[in-house]
PDB file of C-alpha atoms in Angstrom:
ATOM      1  CA  MET A   1       3.900 -20.882  11.618  1.00 88.00           C
ATOM      2  CA  SER A   2       3.925 -19.278   8.190  1.00 97.00           C
ATOM      3  CA  ARG A   3       6.884 -18.145   5.954  1.00 98.00           C
ATOM      4  CA  VAL A   4       6.454 -14.394   5.301  1.00 98.00           C
ATOM      5  CA  LEU A   5       8.124 -11.831   3.051  1.00 98.00           C
ATOM      6  CA  VAL A   6       7.482  -8.121   3.726  1.00 98.00           C
ATOM      7  CA  THR A   7       8.688  -5.387   1.271  1.00 98.00           C
ATOM      8  CA  GLY A   8       9.460  -2.008   2.650  1.00 96.00           C
ATOM      9  CA  GLY A   9      10.031  -3.815   5.933  1.00 96.00           C
ATOM     10  CA  ALA A  10      12.796  -1.638   7.493  1.00 93.00           C
ATOM     11  CA  SER A  11      10.443   1.242   8.460  1.00 91.00           C
ATOM     12  CA  GLY A  12       6.926   2.473   8.938  1.00 91.00           C
ATOM     13  CA  LEU A  13       4.052  -0.054   8.473  1.00 94.00           C
ATOM     14  CA  GLY A  14       6.368  -2.574   7.071  1.00 95.00           C
ATOM     15  CA  ALA A  15       8.521  -2.653  10.177  1.00 95.00           C
ATOM     16  CA  ALA A  16       5.388  -2.819  12.304  1.00 96.00           C
ATOM     17  CA  LEU A  17       4.108  -5.798  10.272  1.00 97.00           C
ATOM     18  CA  VAL A  18       7.438  -7.526  10.592  1.00 97.00           C
ATOM     19  CA  SER A  19       7.608  -6.978  14.431  1.00 96.00           C
ATOM     20  CA  GLN A  20       4.158  -8.481  14.848  1.00 97.00           C
ATOM     21  CA  PHE A  21       4.630 -11.320  12.484  1.00 97.00           C
ATOM     22  CA  VAL A  22       7.751 -12.293  14.467  1.00 97.00           C
ATOM     23  CA  ALA A  23       6.025 -11.914  17.733  1.00 96.00           C
ATOM     24  CA  GLU A  24       3.443 -14.389  16.684  1.00 96.00           C
ATOM     25  CA  GLY A  25       6.173 -16.885  15.784  1.00 96.00           C
ATOM     26  CA  HIS A  26       6.370 -16.622  12.088  1.00 97.00           C
ATOM     27  CA  GLN A  27       9.476 -16.835   9.874  1.00 97.00           C
ATOM     28  CA  VAL A  28      10.007 -13.490   8.284  1.00 98.00           C
ATOM     29  CA  LEU A  29      12.111 -12.244   5.407  1.00 98.00           C
ATOM     30  CA  THR A  30      12.320  -8.388   5.633  1.00 98.00           C
ATOM     31  CA  THR A  31      13.212  -6.773   2.404  1.00 98.00           C
ATOM     32  CA  ASP A  32      13.914  -3.118   1.609  1.00 97.00           C
ATOM     33  CA  VAL A  33      16.212  -0.904  -0.432  1.00 95.00           C
ATOM     34  CA  GLY A  34      18.895  -0.609   2.275  1.00 88.00           C
ATOM     35  CA  GLU A  35      21.916  -2.944   2.590  1.00 73.00           C
ATOM     36  CA  ASP A  36      21.359  -4.233   6.082  1.00 74.00           C
ATOM     37  CA  GLY A  37      18.485  -5.273   8.277  1.00 65.00           C
ATOM     38  CA  GLU A  38      18.033  -6.130  11.921  1.00 68.00           C
ATOM     39  CA  GLY A  39      16.231  -8.884  13.773  1.00 74.00           C
ATOM     40  CA  THR A  40      15.158 -11.094  10.869  1.00 87.00           C
ATOM     41  CA  ALA A  41      16.442 -12.587   7.722  1.00 96.00           C
ATOM     42  CA  TYR A  42      17.004  -9.642   5.433  1.00 97.00           C
ATOM     43  CA  LEU A  43      17.389  -9.159   1.698  1.00 97.00           C
ATOM     44  CA  LYS A  44      17.932  -6.002  -0.340  1.00 97.00           C
ATOM     45  CA  LEU A  45      15.015  -5.581  -2.663  1.00 98.00           C
ATOM     46  CA  ASP A  46      14.212  -2.587  -4.859  1.00 98.00           C
ATOM     47  CA  VAL A  47      10.638  -3.246  -6.064  1.00 98.00           C
ATOM     48  CA  ARG A  48      11.572  -1.441  -9.303  1.00 98.00           C
ATOM     49  CA  ARG A  49      14.103  -4.103 -10.308  1.00 98.00           C
ATOM     50  CA  PRO A  50      12.825  -7.475 -11.693  1.00 98.00           C
ATOM     51  CA  GLU A  51      16.206  -9.102 -10.950  1.00 98.00           C
ATOM     52  CA  ASP A  52      15.764  -8.253  -7.213  1.00 98.00           C
ATOM     53  CA  TRP A  53      12.368  -9.991  -7.309  1.00 98.00           C
ATOM     54  CA  ASP A  54      13.942 -13.035  -9.086  1.00 98.00           C
ATOM     55  CA  ALA A  55      16.509 -13.149  -6.160  1.00 98.00           C
ATOM     56  CA  ALA A  56      13.777 -12.991  -3.530  1.00 98.00           C
ATOM     57  CA  VAL A  57      11.868 -15.973  -5.080  1.00 98.00           C
ATOM     58  CA  ALA A  58      15.124 -17.904  -5.201  1.00 98.00           C
ATOM     59  CA  TRP A  59      15.957 -17.048  -1.576  1.00 98.00           C
ATOM     60  CA  CYS A  60      12.594 -18.388  -0.456  1.00 98.00           C
ATOM     61  CA  GLU A  61      12.812 -21.596  -2.427  1.00 98.00           C
ATOM     62  CA  GLN A  62      16.469 -22.302  -1.330  1.00 98.00           C
ATOM     63  CA  ASN A  63      16.045 -21.306   2.357  1.00 98.00           C
ATOM     64  CA  TRP A  64      12.382 -22.203   3.031  1.00 98.00           C
ATOM     65  CA  GLY A  65      11.263 -24.404   0.214  1.00 98.00           C
ATOM     66  CA  GLY A  66       8.577 -21.838  -0.607  1.00 98.00           C
ATOM     67  CA  LEU A  67       6.455 -18.951   0.846  1.00 98.00           C
ATOM     68  CA  ASP A  68       3.147 -18.654   2.587  1.00 98.00           C
ATOM     69  CA  ILE A  69       2.429 -14.896   2.696  1.00 98.00           C
ATOM     70  CA  LEU A  70       3.818 -12.163   0.395  1.00 98.00           C
ATOM     71  CA  VAL A  71       3.203  -8.613   1.666  1.00 98.00           C
ATOM     72  CA  ASN A  72       3.693  -6.022  -0.980  1.00 98.00           C
ATOM     73  CA  ASN A  73       4.091  -3.015   1.241  1.00 97.00           C
ATOM     74  CA  ALA A  74       6.804  -0.797  -0.101  1.00 97.00           C
ATOM     75  CA  GLY A  75       5.687   2.590  -1.292  1.00 95.00           C
ATOM     76  CA  ILE A  76       6.050   6.352  -1.267  1.00 92.00           C
ATOM     77  CA  ALA A  77       3.685   9.223  -0.598  1.00 87.00           C
ATOM     78  CA  THR A  78       3.012  11.760  -3.423  1.00 87.00           C
ATOM     79  CA  GLY A  79       0.257  13.960  -4.637  1.00 81.00           C
ATOM     80  CA  GLY A  80      -0.438  17.309  -6.092  1.00 86.00           C
ATOM     81  CA  ARG A  81      -2.714  19.293  -8.440  1.00 89.00           C
ATOM     82  CA  ILE A  82      -2.977  17.876 -11.925  1.00 93.00           C
ATOM     83  CA  ASP A  83      -1.374  20.909 -13.451  1.00 92.00           C
ATOM     84  CA  VAL A  84       1.391  21.209 -10.905  1.00 90.00           C
ATOM     85  CA  GLU A  85       2.610  17.776 -10.309  1.00 91.00           C
ATOM     86  CA  THR A  86       5.138  16.775 -13.045  1.00 93.00           C
ATOM     87  CA  LEU A  87       5.043  13.765 -15.386  1.00 95.00           C
ATOM     88  CA  ASP A  88       8.231  12.532 -13.923  1.00 94.00           C
ATOM     89  CA  GLU A  89       6.669  12.499 -10.459  1.00 94.00           C
ATOM     90  CA  TRP A  90       3.811  10.458 -12.022  1.00 96.00           C
ATOM     91  CA  ASP A  91       6.309   7.993 -13.530  1.00 97.00           C
ATOM     92  CA  ARG A  92       8.107   7.695 -10.220  1.00 95.00           C
ATOM     93  CA  VAL A  93       4.937   6.877  -8.077  1.00 96.00           C
ATOM     94  CA  VAL A  94       3.482   4.442 -10.823  1.00 98.00           C
ATOM     95  CA  ASP A  95       6.870   2.602 -11.026  1.00 98.00           C
ATOM     96  CA  ILE A  96       7.155   2.086  -7.167  1.00 97.00           C
ATOM     97  CA  ASN A  97       3.593   2.024  -5.817  1.00 97.00           C
ATOM     98  CA  LEU A  98       1.746   0.253  -8.592  1.00 98.00           C
ATOM     99  CA  MET A  99       4.337  -1.576 -10.789  1.00 98.00           C
ATOM    100  CA  GLY A 100       6.235  -2.568  -7.654  1.00 98.00           C
ATOM    101  CA  VAL A 101       3.234  -4.500  -6.579  1.00 98.00           C
ATOM    102  CA  VAL A 102       2.709  -5.884 -10.095  1.00 98.00           C
ATOM    103  CA  ARG A 103       6.311  -7.175 -10.171  1.00 98.00           C
ATOM    104  CA  GLY A 104       5.930  -8.818  -6.874  1.00 98.00           C
ATOM    105  CA  CYS A 105       2.701 -10.577  -7.741  1.00 98.00           C
ATOM    106  CA  ARG A 106       4.111 -11.762 -11.124  1.00 98.00           C
ATOM    107  CA  ALA A 107       7.399 -12.984  -9.466  1.00 98.00           C
ATOM    108  CA  PHE A 108       5.651 -15.166  -6.819  1.00 98.00           C
ATOM    109  CA  ALA A 109       2.539 -16.262  -8.723  1.00 98.00           C
ATOM    110  CA  PRO A 110       4.180 -19.303 -10.339  1.00 98.00           C
ATOM    111  CA  LEU A 111       5.563 -20.477  -6.965  1.00 98.00           C
ATOM    112  CA  PHE A 112       2.139 -20.151  -5.282  1.00 98.00           C
ATOM    113  CA  LYS A 113       0.504 -21.980  -8.284  1.00 98.00           C
ATOM    114  CA  ARG A 114       2.931 -24.796  -7.863  1.00 98.00           C
ATOM    115  CA  GLN A 115       2.352 -24.924  -4.135  1.00 98.00           C
ATOM    116  CA  ARG A 116      -1.341 -24.712  -4.573  1.00 98.00           C
ATOM    117  CA  SER A 117      -1.344 -22.312  -1.674  1.00 98.00           C
ATOM    118  CA  GLY A 118      -0.236 -18.830  -0.714  1.00 98.00           C
ATOM    119  CA  HIS A 119      -1.610 -15.507   0.370  1.00 98.00           C
ATOM    120  CA  ILE A 120      -0.817 -12.154  -1.292  1.00 98.00           C
ATOM    121  CA  VAL A 121      -1.272  -9.058   0.918  1.00 98.00           C
ATOM    122  CA  ASN A 122      -1.154  -5.781  -1.036  1.00 98.00           C
ATOM    123  CA  THR A 123      -0.922  -2.465   0.804  1.00 98.00           C
ATOM    124  CA  ALA A 124      -3.013   0.177  -0.990  1.00 97.00           C
ATOM    125  CA  SER A 125      -4.767   2.980   0.925  1.00 95.00           C
ATOM    126  CA  ALA A 126      -8.099   4.497   1.657  1.00 94.00           C
ATOM    127  CA  ALA A 127      -7.068   6.582  -1.372  1.00 94.00           C
ATOM    128  CA  GLY A 128      -7.568   3.458  -3.444  1.00 97.00           C
ATOM    129  CA  LEU A 129     -11.341   3.538  -2.518  1.00 97.00           C
ATOM    130  CA  VAL A 130     -12.115   7.237  -2.118  1.00 95.00           C
ATOM    131  CA  HIS A 131     -10.528   9.931  -4.260  1.00 95.00           C
ATOM    132  CA  PRO A 132      -9.837  13.298  -2.615  1.00 90.00           C
ATOM    133  CA  PRO A 133      -8.811  16.252  -4.887  1.00 90.00           C
ATOM    134  CA  MET A 134      -5.159  17.270  -5.206  1.00 88.00           C
ATOM    135  CA  MET A 135      -4.061  13.615  -4.984  1.00 90.00           C
ATOM    136  CA  SER A 136      -4.411  12.380  -8.543  1.00 93.00           C
ATOM    137  CA  SER A 137      -1.272  10.290  -8.820  1.00 94.00           C
ATOM    138  CA  TYR A 138      -1.611   8.780  -5.348  1.00 93.00           C
ATOM    139  CA  ASN A 139      -5.342   7.949  -5.841  1.00 95.00           C
ATOM    140  CA  THR A 140      -4.726   6.451  -9.229  1.00 97.00           C
ATOM    141  CA  VAL A 141      -1.913   4.082  -8.286  1.00 98.00           C
ATOM    142  CA  LYS A 142      -3.708   3.014  -5.071  1.00 97.00           C
ATOM    143  CA  ALA A 143      -7.031   2.373  -7.022  1.00 98.00           C
ATOM    144  CA  GLY A 144      -4.819   0.278  -9.321  1.00 98.00           C
ATOM    145  CA  VAL A 145      -3.494  -1.807  -6.572  1.00 98.00           C
ATOM    146  CA  VAL A 146      -7.202  -2.438  -5.308  1.00 98.00           C
ATOM    147  CA  ALA A 147      -8.120  -3.459  -8.936  1.00 98.00           C
ATOM    148  CA  LEU A 148      -5.156  -5.649  -9.268  1.00 98.00           C
ATOM    149  CA  SER A 149      -5.837  -7.383  -5.941  1.00 98.00           C
ATOM    150  CA  GLU A 150      -9.495  -8.044  -6.873  1.00 98.00           C
ATOM    151  CA  THR A 151      -8.540  -9.431 -10.188  1.00 98.00           C
ATOM    152  CA  LEU A 152      -5.860 -11.704  -8.657  1.00 98.00           C
ATOM    153  CA  SER A 153      -8.253 -12.934  -5.861  1.00 98.00           C
ATOM    154  CA  HIS A 154     -10.432 -14.371  -8.694  1.00 98.00           C
ATOM    155  CA  GLU A 155      -7.675 -15.409 -11.061  1.00 98.00           C
ATOM    156  CA  LEU A 156      -5.641 -17.301  -8.474  1.00 98.00           C
ATOM    157  CA  TYR A 157      -8.517 -18.744  -6.542  1.00 98.00           C
ATOM    158  CA  PRO A 158      -8.545 -22.090  -8.473  1.00 98.00           C
ATOM    159  CA  TYR A 159      -4.876 -22.559  -7.235  1.00 98.00           C
ATOM    160  CA  GLY A 160      -5.885 -22.186  -3.518  1.00 98.00           C
ATOM    161  CA  VAL A 161      -4.254 -18.655  -3.444  1.00 98.00           C
ATOM    162  CA  THR A 162      -5.951 -15.972  -1.475  1.00 98.00           C
ATOM    163  CA  VAL A 163      -5.513 -12.241  -1.686  1.00 98.00           C
ATOM    164  CA  SER A 164      -6.013  -9.261   0.686  1.00 98.00           C
ATOM    165  CA  VAL A 165      -5.831  -5.474   0.035  1.00 98.00           C
ATOM    166  CA  VAL A 166      -5.092  -3.091   2.924  1.00 98.00           C
ATOM    167  CA  CYS A 167      -6.766   0.334   2.805  1.00 97.00           C
ATOM    168  CA  PRO A 168      -5.787   2.469   5.773  1.00 94.00           C
ATOM    169  CA  SER A 169      -6.299   6.275   6.226  1.00 87.00           C
ATOM    170  CA  PHE A 170      -3.472   8.476   7.597  1.00 77.00           C
ATOM    171  CA  PHE A 171      -1.399   7.088  10.403  1.00 71.00           C
ATOM    172  CA  ARG A 172       1.696   8.130  11.922  1.00 49.00           C
ATOM    173  CA  THR A 173       4.746   6.982   9.949  1.00 56.00           C
ATOM    174  CA  ASN A 174       8.036   8.133   8.277  1.00 57.00           C
ATOM    175  CA  LEU A 175       6.067   7.950   4.875  1.00 54.00           C
ATOM    176  CA  ALA A 176       6.033  11.818   4.864  1.00 48.00           C
ATOM    177  CA  ASP A 177       9.754  11.755   4.349  1.00 51.00           C
ATOM    178  CA  SER A 178       9.207  10.302   0.879  1.00 49.00           C
ATOM    179  CA  ILE A 179       7.138  13.335  -0.227  1.00 51.00           C
ATOM    180  CA  ARG A 180       8.803  15.521  -2.836  1.00 56.00           C
ATOM    181  CA  GLY A 181       7.602  17.340  -5.856  1.00 57.00           C
ATOM    182  CA  ALA A 182       6.518  20.462  -7.526  1.00 57.00           C
ATOM    183  CA  ASP A 183       3.302  21.004  -5.492  1.00 61.00           C
ATOM    184  CA  SER A 184       4.890  22.027  -2.142  1.00 59.00           C
ATOM    185  CA  ALA A 185       1.677  23.263  -0.867  1.00 58.00           C
ATOM    186  CA  MET A 186       0.044  19.773  -1.192  1.00 62.00           C
ATOM    187  CA  GLY A 187       3.113  18.081   0.201  1.00 52.00           C
ATOM    188  CA  ALA A 188       3.076  20.291   3.324  1.00 55.00           C
ATOM    189  CA  THR A 189      -0.691  19.391   3.923  1.00 56.00           C
ATOM    190  CA  ALA A 190      -0.011  15.661   3.359  1.00 53.00           C
ATOM    191  CA  ARG A 191       2.886  15.796   5.848  1.00 50.00           C
ATOM    192  CA  GLN A 192       0.757  17.430   8.453  1.00 55.00           C
ATOM    193  CA  LEU A 193      -2.089  14.832   8.071  1.00 50.00           C
ATOM    194  CA  ILE A 194       0.453  12.019   8.526  1.00 54.00           C
ATOM    195  CA  GLU A 195       2.345  13.446  11.388  1.00 55.00           C
ATOM    196  CA  LYS A 196      -0.685  14.422  13.338  1.00 62.00           C
ATOM    197  CA  ALA A 197      -2.733  11.346  12.726  1.00 54.00           C
ATOM    198  CA  PRO A 198      -4.038   9.633  16.020  1.00 62.00           C
ATOM    199  CA  ARG A 199      -3.264   6.137  14.782  1.00 79.00           C
ATOM    200  CA  SER A 200       0.276   4.567  14.853  1.00 85.00           C
ATOM    201  CA  ALA A 201       1.705   2.104  12.445  1.00 91.00           C
ATOM    202  CA  ASP A 202       1.431  -0.538  15.136  1.00 93.00           C
ATOM    203  CA  ASP A 203      -2.271   0.126  15.431  1.00 93.00           C
ATOM    204  CA  ILE A 204      -2.710  -0.496  11.652  1.00 95.00           C
ATOM    205  CA  ALA A 205      -0.458  -3.510  11.733  1.00 96.00           C
ATOM    206  CA  THR A 206      -2.568  -5.228  14.487  1.00 97.00           C
ATOM    207  CA  ALA A 207      -5.730  -4.735  12.404  1.00 96.00           C
ATOM    208  CA  VAL A 208      -3.996  -6.022   9.228  1.00 97.00           C
ATOM    209  CA  LEU A 209      -2.795  -9.227  10.875  1.00 98.00           C
ATOM    210  CA  ALA A 210      -6.295  -9.814  12.148  1.00 98.00           C
ATOM    211  CA  GLY A 211      -7.619  -9.427   8.584  1.00 98.00           C
ATOM    212  CA  ILE A 212      -4.868 -11.708   7.190  1.00 98.00           C
ATOM    213  CA  LYS A 213      -5.889 -14.461   9.709  1.00 97.00           C
ATOM    214  CA  LYS A 214      -9.551 -14.185   8.577  1.00 97.00           C
ATOM    215  CA  LYS A 215      -8.358 -14.054   4.861  1.00 97.00           C
ATOM    216  CA  GLN A 216     -10.344 -10.957   4.408  1.00 98.00           C
ATOM    217  CA  PHE A 217     -10.192  -9.554   0.868  1.00 98.00           C
ATOM    218  CA  LEU A 218     -10.727  -5.884   1.826  1.00 98.00           C
ATOM    219  CA  ILE A 219      -8.924  -4.956   5.053  1.00 98.00           C
ATOM    220  CA  ILE A 220      -9.925  -1.436   6.169  1.00 97.00           C
ATOM    221  CA  PRO A 221      -7.982  -1.190   9.457  1.00 95.00           C
ATOM    222  CA  ASP A 222      -9.332   2.010  10.933  1.00 93.00           C
ATOM    223  CA  ARG A 223     -12.586   3.920  11.508  1.00 92.00           C
ATOM    224  CA  PRO A 224     -11.951   7.047   9.328  1.00 91.00           C
ATOM    225  CA  ALA A 225     -11.206   4.935   6.284  1.00 93.00           C
ATOM    226  CA  ALA A 226     -14.309   2.709   6.851  1.00 95.00           C
ATOM    227  CA  MET A 227     -16.474   5.807   7.274  1.00 94.00           C
ATOM    228  CA  ALA A 228     -15.153   7.469   4.125  1.00 93.00           C
ATOM    229  CA  TRP A 229     -15.773   4.416   2.141  1.00 95.00           C
ATOM    230  CA  ARG A 230     -19.252   3.739   3.506  1.00 97.00           C
ATOM    231  CA  THR A 231     -20.189   7.466   2.835  1.00 96.00           C
ATOM    232  CA  LYS A 232     -19.066   7.088  -0.783  1.00 96.00           C
ATOM    233  CA  ARG A 233     -21.072   3.910  -1.242  1.00 97.00           C
ATOM    234  CA  PHE A 234     -24.206   4.779   0.621  1.00 97.00           C
ATOM    235  CA  ALA A 235     -24.446   8.683   0.806  1.00 97.00           C
ATOM    236  CA  ARG A 236     -22.850   9.733  -2.416  1.00 97.00           C
ATOM    237  CA  PRO A 237     -24.400  13.353  -2.501  1.00 97.00           C
ATOM    238  CA  LEU A 238     -22.708  13.926   1.002  1.00 96.00           C
ATOM    239  CA  TYR A 239     -19.438  12.430  -0.189  1.00 93.00           C
ATOM    240  CA  ASN A 240     -19.353  14.718  -3.243  1.00 96.00           C
ATOM    241  CA  ARG A 241     -20.188  17.821  -1.085  1.00 95.00           C
ATOM    242  CA  GLN A 242     -17.246  16.964   1.352  1.00 92.00           C
ATOM    243  CA  MET A 243     -14.749  16.482  -1.630  1.00 92.00           C
ATOM    244  CA  ARG A 244     -15.819  19.659  -3.303  1.00 94.00           C
ATOM    245  CA  LYS A 245     -15.371  21.600  -0.058  1.00 91.00           C
ATOM    246  CA  ILE A 246     -11.847  20.308   0.167  1.00 86.00           C
ATOM    247  CA  ALA A 247     -11.343  21.425  -3.441  1.00 88.00           C
ATOM    248  CA  GLU A 248     -12.767  24.802  -2.764  1.00 90.00           C
ATOM    249  CA  ARG A 249     -10.451  25.422   0.257  1.00 84.00           C
ATOM    250  CA  ALA A 250      -7.578  24.327  -1.863  1.00 81.00           C
ATOM    251  CA  ARG A 251      -8.542  26.791  -4.534  1.00 81.00           C
ATOM    252  CA  GLN A 252      -8.745  29.630  -2.125  1.00 83.00           C
ATOM    253  CA  ARG A 253      -5.401  28.875  -0.556  1.00 77.00           C
ATOM    254  CA  ALA A 254      -3.836  28.703  -3.987  1.00 75.00           C
ATOM    255  CA  GLU A 255      -5.275  31.984  -5.021  1.00 75.00           C
ATOM    256  CA  THR A 256      -4.299  33.605  -1.843  1.00 75.00           C
ATOM    257  CA  SER A 257      -0.642  32.426  -2.047  1.00 64.00           C
ATOM    258  CA  ASN A 258      -0.476  33.503  -5.664  1.00 55.00           C
ATOM    259  CA  GLY A 259      -1.943  36.874  -4.985  1.00 45.00           C
TER     260      GLY A 259
END
């Protein structure tokens, strides 16, 4: 039985992960930005606040004597064309989706080093591996999470600490509710892709837990994400053509709407 902390655990993939960890008999601390949680130990944690992370470390030490698995899952959806999405929107997604993960890893690394054990699981996205047009900010932060995860997988290896990074494609979740910004056309497209995806958060969570058990570094939990990653790696001309077709369709839509 492991001691597990999940950020963004009150909804979406985080809630699905919490549910499956609990079903397997693990001790779980659910964290989120709300005041209350249900079904597990709960702690309010805003990933943008270092003091909240300090409180989470203290809670784990005082109540559990340590931690086995840290799941940095909290995040928002964003995106837009480079000349439409604002710099304030960039600042927001960097602060939550990238720096939120950085803060979590920094907060718990000393504890894991002292224990000589631990497993960090960072939720990125297929967008961290493949980079469609009109998603500059989201692609950038998720690629940053992948790079951070690989770095720490080597850096923390001498201390017995393992790292996984999760890279799913679109799946049904309430993540679309976090979409806001200047590029409303891109936001509408992203919402449609999320809401009409054939996979559920539970489907993704099942694959993620299987990957954690195997201590896989790169967990790609669905076929579309895996196919996109393989196409980029082994059929780059095809990958480029697909991405440029997407960009051309977006250009046509933009010019039609402006006309």
